Amino acid sequence: MGAGTAAPTSTKATSTRPKKPAPSRFSIVGSVAFLTLTLVTAWDWEYGVGLSLADLIDGLQRNNSPLQGLLDPDFSRIVADRSREAFLETLQMAVIGTVLGCAAALPLALLSTRIGAPNRAVYYLAKNVSNVIRSLPDLVWALLFVAALSVGTLPGIFALFFFSIAVTAKLTADTVDGIDTGPIEAARASGASHLQTLRTAIVPQILPAYTSWALYTFELNLRASAVLGFVGAGGIGSVINFHRGRGEWAEVWGIVVMFFLIVVVVERVSVTVRRRLL
């Protein structure tokens, strides 16, 4: 061949997609065992919890069923004075409980981590306090404070206060455990005290995540405040419970739909803000 001619080459581009690995035997056996255990424990027999589809369908079709009014909700009760006050109480409970609870959760979260605690004794004490608060759900807190303070919004505020501490302290503590330790070591090497190290090297790193968790807690509290009214802790739940007790399901569904729309709007705003923070 001449110097100016190149040998013909043919390259065949082959692209093969990687095959999805077959499920392992452990995952198959585990899934089957989990499904079997669920059916065995839920079904209506001697060792089950009594789930019967026939009884469930019959109960939903009976007179005065909760499904009555679902297709034709009554929104007239929303503009009633008591409903407007209850909606406002719900919002106030969620705001106050979140602000106070998240403010108390920040130092508790710092002290319940090995990085933020000044010594081992404080670490274990704060860790146990956080575990105790988190062990009780918001409804139990509401029952306790209703028994101690009588019915009203104050027991609901206290219940959401402790619920906010439980959620925010746990999530913030997990964030503290994953921060960069370089600024902490630099602060300690420069002779900063433990409090100064917290203020200059730890809190600035977790502040965006902490604010995001606080907004997330507010979303949870807004939903939870509706449930607390069923045990006498005020809010829109008390109005829903009142109409439920009288079998006025159209009014119940009207209030529920309105509350659902409010929660959706608040959630979308909160999600937008949290995305900008993180």
C-alpha atoms as a printed R data frame, in Angstrom:
    type eleno elety resid chain resno       x       y      z
1   ATOM     1    CA   MET     A     1   0.000   0.000  0.000
2   ATOM     2    CA   GLY     A     2   1.033   3.558 -0.475
3   ATOM     3    CA   ALA     A     3   2.106   5.738  2.347
4   ATOM     4    CA   GLY     A     4  -0.978   7.955  2.031
5   ATOM     5    CA   THR     A     5  -3.499   5.136  2.338
6   ATOM     6    CA   ALA     A     6  -4.561   3.776  5.679
7   ATOM     7    CA   ALA     A     7  -5.615   0.258  6.333
8   ATOM     8    CA   PRO     A     8  -9.376   0.017  6.562
9   ATOM     9    CA   THR     A     9 -10.556  -0.576 10.063
10  ATOM    10    CA   SER     A    10 -14.014  -1.424 11.174
11  ATOM    11    CA   THR     A    11 -15.090  -0.794 14.712
12  ATOM    12    CA   LYS     A    12 -18.398  -2.126 15.860
13  ATOM    13    CA   ALA     A    13 -19.733  -0.160 18.740
14  ATOM    14    CA   THR     A    14 -21.524  -2.436 21.057
15  ATOM    15    CA   SER     A    15 -23.369  -1.133 24.063
16  ATOM    16    CA   THR     A    16 -24.934  -3.575 26.421
17  ATOM    17    CA   ARG     A    17 -27.030  -2.511 29.380
18  ATOM    18    CA   PRO     A    18 -26.046  -4.194 32.603
19  ATOM    19    CA   LYS     A    19 -28.512  -6.811 33.642
20  ATOM    20    CA   LYS     A    20 -30.412  -6.336 36.833
21  ATOM    21    CA   PRO     A    21 -29.157  -8.880 39.350
22  ATOM    22    CA   ALA     A    22 -31.604 -11.567 40.284
23  ATOM    23    CA   PRO     A    23 -33.054 -11.294 43.800
24  ATOM    24    CA   SER     A    24 -31.122 -13.250 46.335
25  ATOM    25    CA   ARG     A    25 -32.549 -16.277 48.048
26  ATOM    26    CA   PHE     A    26 -32.512 -14.415 51.340
27  ATOM    27    CA   SER     A    27 -34.665 -11.575 49.986
28  ATOM    28    CA   ILE     A    28 -37.170 -14.000 48.441
29  ATOM    29    CA   VAL     A    29 -37.483 -16.100 51.587
30  ATOM    30    CA   GLY     A    30 -37.658 -12.971 53.759
31  ATOM    31    CA   SER     A    31 -40.411 -11.402 51.641
32  ATOM    32    CA   VAL     A    32 -42.493 -14.585 51.639
33  ATOM    33    CA   ALA     A    33 -42.020 -15.014 55.386
34  ATOM    34    CA   PHE     A    34 -42.996 -11.384 56.057
35  ATOM    35    CA   LEU     A    35 -46.131 -11.651 53.898
36  ATOM    36    CA   THR     A    36 -47.103 -14.962 55.526
37  ATOM    37    CA   LEU     A    37 -46.581 -13.578 59.022
38  ATOM    38    CA   THR     A    38 -48.696 -10.514 58.182
39  ATOM    39    CA   LEU     A    39 -51.585 -12.624 56.892
40  ATOM    40    CA   VAL     A    40 -51.397 -15.062 59.787
41  ATOM    41    CA   THR     A    41 -51.439 -12.363 62.450
42  ATOM    42    CA   ALA     A    42 -54.098 -10.221 60.756
43  ATOM    43    CA   TRP     A    43 -56.651 -12.807 59.685
44  ATOM    44    CA   ASP     A    44 -59.771 -13.734 61.610
45  ATOM    45    CA   TRP     A    45 -58.807 -16.919 63.459
46  ATOM    46    CA   GLU     A    46 -57.624 -18.024 66.881
47  ATOM    47    CA   TYR     A    47 -54.180 -16.421 66.696
48  ATOM    48    CA   GLY     A    48 -55.067 -13.404 64.543
49  ATOM    49    CA   VAL     A    49 -56.339  -9.917 65.294
50  ATOM    50    CA   GLY     A    50 -59.732 -10.596 63.727
51  ATOM    51    CA   LEU     A    51 -59.493  -8.886 60.339
52  ATOM    52    CA   SER     A    52 -62.504  -9.927 58.295
53  ATOM    53    CA   LEU     A    53 -63.187  -8.345 54.913
54  ATOM    54    CA   ALA     A    54 -66.863  -9.304 55.129
55  ATOM    55    CA   ASP     A    55 -67.302  -7.552 58.473
56  ATOM    56    CA   LEU     A    56 -65.345  -4.543 57.185
57  ATOM    57    CA   ILE     A    57 -67.551  -4.132 54.118
58  ATOM    58    CA   ASP     A    58 -70.689  -4.656 56.177
59  ATOM    59    CA   GLY     A    59 -69.580  -2.025 58.676
60  ATOM    60    CA   LEU     A    60 -68.905   0.551 55.964
61  ATOM    61    CA   GLN     A    61 -72.326  -0.057 54.425
62  ATOM    62    CA   ARG     A    62 -74.355   0.163 57.634
63  ATOM    63    CA   ASN     A    63 -76.522   3.125 58.551
64  ATOM    64    CA   ASN     A    64 -74.712   6.097 60.067
65  ATOM    65    CA   SER     A    65 -71.425   4.933 58.539
66  ATOM    66    CA   PRO     A    66 -68.489   7.383 58.428
67  ATOM    67    CA   LEU     A    67 -68.611   7.141 54.637
68  ATOM    68    CA   GLN     A    68 -71.925   8.938 54.672
69  ATOM    69    CA   GLY     A    69 -71.377  12.510 53.604
70  ATOM    70    CA   LEU     A    70 -68.049  11.797 51.899
71  ATOM    71    CA   LEU     A    71 -69.471  12.417 48.432
72  ATOM    72    CA   ASP     A    72 -71.554  15.389 49.571
73  ATOM    73    CA   PRO     A    73 -69.634  17.209 52.332
74  ATOM    74    CA   ASP     A    74 -71.258  20.134 54.081
75  ATOM    75    CA   PHE     A    75 -68.982  23.179 54.042
76  ATOM    76    CA   SER     A    76 -71.433  25.435 55.834
77  ATOM    77    CA   ARG     A    77 -69.927  24.613 59.254
78  ATOM    78    CA   ILE     A    78 -66.552  25.978 58.156
79  ATOM    79    CA   VAL     A    79 -67.752  29.573 58.362
80  ATOM    80    CA   ALA     A    80 -69.365  29.041 61.762
81  ATOM    81    CA   ASP     A    81 -67.863  30.987 64.652
82  ATOM    82    CA   ARG     A    82 -66.750  27.885 66.549
83  ATOM    83    CA   SER     A    83 -65.073  26.382 63.473
84  ATOM    84    CA   ARG     A    84 -63.165  29.579 62.703
85  ATOM    85    CA   GLU     A    85 -62.010  29.805 66.320
86  ATOM    86    CA   ALA     A    86 -60.998  26.145 66.255
87  ATOM    87    CA   PHE     A    87 -58.962  26.592 63.070
88  ATOM    88    CA   LEU     A    88 -57.220  29.559 64.669
89  ATOM    89    CA   GLU     A    89 -56.585  27.569 67.866
90  ATOM    90    CA   THR     A    90 -55.061  24.774 65.795
91  ATOM    91    CA   LEU     A    91 -52.691  27.173 64.059
92  ATOM    92    CA   GLN     A    92 -51.768  28.867 67.347
93  ATOM    93    CA   MET     A    93 -51.091  25.541 69.053
94  ATOM    94    CA   ALA     A    94 -48.871  24.409 66.184
95  ATOM    95    CA   VAL     A    95 -46.899  27.668 66.073
96  ATOM    96    CA   ILE     A    96 -46.374  28.045 69.833
97  ATOM    97    CA   GLY     A    97 -45.613  24.365 70.380
98  ATOM    98    CA   THR     A    98 -43.133  24.320 67.496
99  ATOM    99    CA   VAL     A    99 -41.297  27.530 68.417
100 ATOM   100    CA   LEU     A   100 -40.902  26.660 72.102
101 ATOM   101    CA   GLY     A   101 -40.205  22.984 71.501
102 ATOM   102    CA   CYS     A   102 -37.601  23.550 68.784
103 ATOM   103    CA   ALA     A   103 -35.887  26.207 70.902
104 ATOM   104    CA   ALA     A   104 -35.550  23.695 73.737
105 ATOM   105    CA   ALA     A   105 -34.555  20.902 71.356
106 ATOM   106    CA   LEU     A   106 -31.394  22.612 70.058
107 ATOM   107    CA   PRO     A   107 -29.373  22.537 73.321
108 ATOM   108    CA   LEU     A   108 -30.730  19.072 74.111
109 ATOM   109    CA   ALA     A   109 -29.619  17.832 70.695
110 ATOM   110    CA   LEU     A   110 -26.134  19.283 71.150
111 ATOM   111    CA   LEU     A   111 -25.738  17.785 74.614
112 ATOM   112    CA   SER     A   112 -26.988  14.367 73.519
113 ATOM   113    CA   THR     A   113 -24.069  13.927 71.088
114 ATOM   114    CA   ARG     A   114 -20.478  13.026 71.892
115 ATOM   115    CA   ILE     A   115 -19.272  16.074 69.963
116 ATOM   116    CA   GLY     A   116 -21.502  18.583 71.707
117 ATOM   117    CA   ALA     A   117 -21.534  17.222 75.256
118 ATOM   118    CA   PRO     A   118 -18.853  18.632 77.602
119 ATOM   119    CA   ASN     A   119 -18.354  15.273 79.337
120 ATOM   120    CA   ARG     A   120 -19.654  11.720 79.386
121 ATOM   121    CA   ALA     A   121 -22.064  12.251 82.295
122 ATOM   122    CA   VAL     A   122 -23.864  15.117 80.546
123 ATOM   123    CA   TYR     A   123 -23.971  13.104 77.336
124 ATOM   124    CA   TYR     A   124 -25.701  10.113 78.934
125 ATOM   125    CA   LEU     A   125 -28.083  12.325 80.924
126 ATOM   126    CA   ALA     A   126 -29.173  14.309 77.856
127 ATOM   127    CA   LYS     A   127 -29.408  11.129 75.786
128 ATOM   128    CA   ASN     A   128 -31.706   9.472 78.316
129 ATOM   129    CA   VAL     A   129 -33.875  12.587 78.657
130 ATOM   130    CA   SER     A   130 -34.285  12.696 74.878
131 ATOM   131    CA   ASN     A   131 -35.176   8.990 74.789
132 ATOM   132    CA   VAL     A   132 -37.791   9.382 77.529
133 ATOM   133    CA   ILE     A   133 -39.448  12.325 75.788
134 ATOM   134    CA   ARG     A   134 -39.424  10.491 72.474
135 ATOM   135    CA   SER     A   135 -40.893   7.312 73.966
136 ATOM   136    CA   LEU     A   136 -44.305   8.942 74.516
137 ATOM   137    CA   PRO     A   137 -46.377   9.953 71.457
138 ATOM   138    CA   ASP     A   138 -48.112  13.310 71.256
139 ATOM   139    CA   LEU     A   139 -51.520  11.804 72.056
140 ATOM   140    CA   VAL     A   140 -50.263  10.376 75.352
141 ATOM   141    CA   TRP     A   141 -48.724  13.737 76.267
142 ATOM   142    CA   ALA     A   142 -52.087  15.363 75.535
143 ATOM   143    CA   LEU     A   143 -53.920  12.861 77.743
144 ATOM   144    CA   LEU     A   144 -51.513  13.519 80.606
145 ATOM   145    CA   PHE     A   145 -51.808  17.300 80.370
146 ATOM   146    CA   VAL     A   146 -55.596  17.207 79.939
147 ATOM   147    CA   ALA     A   147 -55.791  15.195 83.157
148 ATOM   148    CA   ALA     A   148 -53.496  17.689 84.896
149 ATOM   149    CA   LEU     A   149 -54.720  21.002 83.431
150 ATOM   150    CA   SER     A   150 -58.301  20.243 82.281
151 ATOM   151    CA   VAL     A   151 -59.528  20.595 78.703
152 ATOM   152    CA   GLY     A   152 -58.456  23.452 76.454
153 ATOM   153    CA   THR     A   153 -55.643  24.586 74.226
154 ATOM   154    CA   LEU     A   154 -53.004  24.711 76.983
155 ATOM   155    CA   PRO     A   155 -52.697  20.894 77.240
156 ATOM   156    CA   GLY     A   156 -52.397  20.789 73.453
157 ATOM   157    CA   ILE     A   157 -49.589  23.352 73.477
158 ATOM   158    CA   PHE     A   158 -47.682  21.370 76.115
159 ATOM   159    CA   ALA     A   159 -48.207  18.142 74.171
160 ATOM   160    CA   LEU     A   160 -46.883  19.684 70.957
161 ATOM   161    CA   PHE     A   161 -44.024  21.262 72.919
162 ATOM   162    CA   PHE     A   162 -42.735  17.864 74.030
163 ATOM   163    CA   PHE     A   163 -43.492  16.307 70.658
164 ATOM   164    CA   SER     A   164 -41.432  19.044 68.969
165 ATOM   165    CA   ILE     A   165 -38.544  18.366 71.333
166 ATOM   166    CA   ALA     A   166 -38.708  14.640 70.557
167 ATOM   167    CA   VAL     A   167 -38.652  15.056 66.779
168 ATOM   168    CA   THR     A   168 -36.280  18.013 66.417
169 ATOM   169    CA   ALA     A   169 -33.771  16.862 69.022
170 ATOM   170    CA   LYS     A   170 -33.428  13.432 67.426
171 ATOM   171    CA   LEU     A   171 -33.025  14.721 63.858
172 ATOM   172    CA   THR     A   172 -30.669  17.519 64.884
173 ATOM   173    CA   ALA     A   173 -28.528  15.176 66.960
174 ATOM   174    CA   ASP     A   174 -28.127  12.889 63.955
175 ATOM   175    CA   THR     A   175 -27.055  15.941 61.932
176 ATOM   176    CA   VAL     A   176 -24.461  16.901 64.555
177 ATOM   177    CA   ASP     A   177 -22.927  13.429 64.409
178 ATOM   178    CA   GLY     A   178 -22.249  13.869 60.688
179 ATOM   179    CA   ILE     A   179 -20.681  17.343 60.599
180 ATOM   180    CA   ASP     A   180 -17.106  18.163 59.615
181 ATOM   181    CA   THR     A   181 -14.817  17.917 62.656
182 ATOM   182    CA   GLY     A   182 -12.122  20.136 61.113
183 ATOM   183    CA   PRO     A   183 -13.552  23.449 62.421
184 ATOM   184    CA   ILE     A   184 -14.023  21.861 65.838
185 ATOM   185    CA   GLU     A   185 -10.400  20.779 66.044
186 ATOM   186    CA   ALA     A   186  -9.283  24.211 64.850
187 ATOM   187    CA   ALA     A   187 -11.394  25.957 67.503
188 ATOM   188    CA   ARG     A   188 -10.028  23.740 70.265
189 ATOM   189    CA   ALA     A   189  -6.460  24.197 69.049
190 ATOM   190    CA   SER     A   190  -6.881  27.962 69.243
191 ATOM   191    CA   GLY     A   191  -7.865  27.708 72.900
192 ATOM   192    CA   ALA     A   192 -11.634  28.160 72.546
193 ATOM   193    CA   SER     A   193 -13.811  26.992 75.415
194 ATOM   194    CA   HIS     A   194 -16.441  24.319 74.944
195 ATOM   195    CA   LEU     A   195 -19.228  26.906 74.707
196 ATOM   196    CA   GLN     A   196 -17.246  28.932 72.189
197 ATOM   197    CA   THR     A   197 -16.615  25.787 70.157
198 ATOM   198    CA   LEU     A   198 -20.324  25.066 70.070
199 ATOM   199    CA   ARG     A   199 -21.158  28.611 69.016
200 ATOM   200    CA   THR     A   200 -18.486  29.040 66.342
201 ATOM   201    CA   ALA     A   201 -17.732  25.559 64.977
202 ATOM   202    CA   ILE     A   202 -20.822  23.383 65.479
203 ATOM   203    CA   VAL     A   203 -23.981  25.509 65.430
204 ATOM   204    CA   PRO     A   204 -23.144  27.282 62.129
205 ATOM   205    CA   GLN     A   205 -22.756  23.908 60.421
206 ATOM   206    CA   ILE     A   206 -26.102  22.518 61.610
207 ATOM   207    CA   LEU     A   207 -28.162  25.714 61.450
208 ATOM   208    CA   PRO     A   208 -29.616  25.143 57.930
209 ATOM   209    CA   ALA     A   209 -30.547  21.533 58.739
210 ATOM   210    CA   TYR     A   210 -31.918  22.527 62.156
211 ATOM   211    CA   THR     A   211 -34.153  25.171 60.564
212 ATOM   212    CA   SER     A   212 -35.346  22.613 58.041
213 ATOM   213    CA   TRP     A   213 -36.196  20.135 60.808
214 ATOM   214    CA   ALA     A   214 -38.069  22.867 62.684
215 ATOM   215    CA   LEU     A   215 -40.234  23.551 59.627
216 ATOM   216    CA   TYR     A   216 -40.821  19.831 59.221
217 ATOM   217    CA   THR     A   217 -41.867  19.626 62.861
218 ATOM   218    CA   PHE     A   218 -44.328  22.454 62.304
219 ATOM   219    CA   GLU     A   219 -45.953  20.398 59.543
220 ATOM   220    CA   LEU     A   220 -46.262  17.430 61.892
221 ATOM   221    CA   ASN     A   221 -47.648  19.592 64.687
222 ATOM   222    CA   LEU     A   222 -50.282  21.106 62.418
223 ATOM   223    CA   ARG     A   223 -51.566  17.622 61.607
224 ATOM   224    CA   ALA     A   224 -51.230  16.372 65.172
225 ATOM   225    CA   SER     A   225 -53.118  19.339 66.624
226 ATOM   226    CA   ALA     A   226 -56.258  18.128 64.835
227 ATOM   227    CA   VAL     A   227 -56.012  14.749 66.568
228 ATOM   228    CA   LEU     A   228 -55.353  16.210 70.007
229 ATOM   229    CA   GLY     A   229 -58.813  17.748 70.046
230 ATOM   230    CA   PHE     A   230 -60.325  14.272 70.311
231 ATOM   231    CA   VAL     A   231 -58.946  13.961 73.857
232 ATOM   232    CA   GLY     A   232 -59.921  17.485 74.918
233 ATOM   233    CA   ALA     A   233 -56.768  19.370 73.949
234 ATOM   234    CA   GLY     A   234 -58.539  22.013 71.849
235 ATOM   235    CA   GLY     A   235 -58.225  22.863 68.185
236 ATOM   236    CA   ILE     A   236 -60.255  21.813 65.185
237 ATOM   237    CA   GLY     A   237 -60.257  18.223 66.431
238 ATOM   238    CA   SER     A   238 -62.745  19.149 69.141
239 ATOM   239    CA   VAL     A   239 -65.203  20.411 66.505
240 ATOM   240    CA   ILE     A   240 -64.707  17.285 64.379
241 ATOM   241    CA   ASN     A   241 -65.259  15.118 67.442
242 ATOM   242    CA   PHE     A   242 -68.423  17.031 68.304
243 ATOM   243    CA   HIS     A   243 -69.999  16.410 64.895
244 ATOM   244    CA   ARG     A   244 -68.737  12.827 64.885
245 ATOM   245    CA   GLY     A   245 -70.480  12.152 68.171
246 ATOM   246    CA   ARG     A   246 -73.757  13.399 66.690
247 ATOM   247    CA   GLY     A   247 -73.346  11.351 63.522
248 ATOM   248    CA   GLU     A   248 -73.182  14.462 61.313
249 ATOM   249    CA   TRP     A   249 -70.778  12.990 58.783
250 ATOM   250    CA   ALA     A   250 -71.416  15.576 56.063
251 ATOM   251    CA   GLU     A   251 -70.274  18.312 58.441
252 ATOM   252    CA   VAL     A   252 -67.315  16.183 59.527
253 ATOM   253    CA   TRP     A   253 -66.127  15.661 55.950
254 ATOM   254    CA   GLY     A   254 -66.588  19.336 55.119
255 ATOM   255    CA   ILE     A   255 -64.264  20.347 57.960
256 ATOM   256    CA   VAL     A   256 -61.817  17.553 57.122
257 ATOM   257    CA   VAL     A   257 -61.597  18.622 53.476
258 ATOM   258    CA   MET     A   258 -61.003  22.236 54.479
259 ATOM   259    CA   PHE     A   259 -58.323  21.227 56.987
260 ATOM   260    CA   PHE     A   260 -56.711  19.017 54.348
261 ATOM   261    CA   LEU     A   261 -56.427  21.968 51.954
262 ATOM   262    CA   ILE     A   262 -54.850  24.122 54.666
263 ATOM   263    CA   VAL     A   263 -52.319  21.406 55.493
264 ATOM   264    CA   VAL     A   264 -51.422  20.966 51.808
265 ATOM   265    CA   VAL     A   265 -50.783  24.691 51.363
266 ATOM   266    CA   VAL     A   266 -48.661  24.886 54.526
267 ATOM   267    CA   GLU     A   267 -46.735  21.772 53.501
268 ATOM   268    CA   ARG     A   268 -45.921  23.111 50.030
269 ATOM   269    CA   VAL     A   269 -44.656  26.389 51.475
270 ATOM   270    CA   SER     A   270 -42.593  24.513 54.058
271 ATOM   271    CA   VAL     A   271 -41.112  22.137 51.462
272 ATOM   272    CA   THR     A   272 -40.105  25.092 49.254
273 ATOM   273    CA   VAL     A   273 -38.378  26.840 52.151
274 ATOM   274    CA   ARG     A   274 -36.628  23.649 53.280
275 ATOM   275    CA   ARG     A   275 -35.282  22.998 49.791
276 ATOM   276    CA   ARG     A   276 -33.748  26.473 49.713
277 ATOM   277    CA   LEU     A   277 -32.171  25.912 53.125
278 ATOM   278    CA   LEU     A   278 -30.607  22.587 52.168
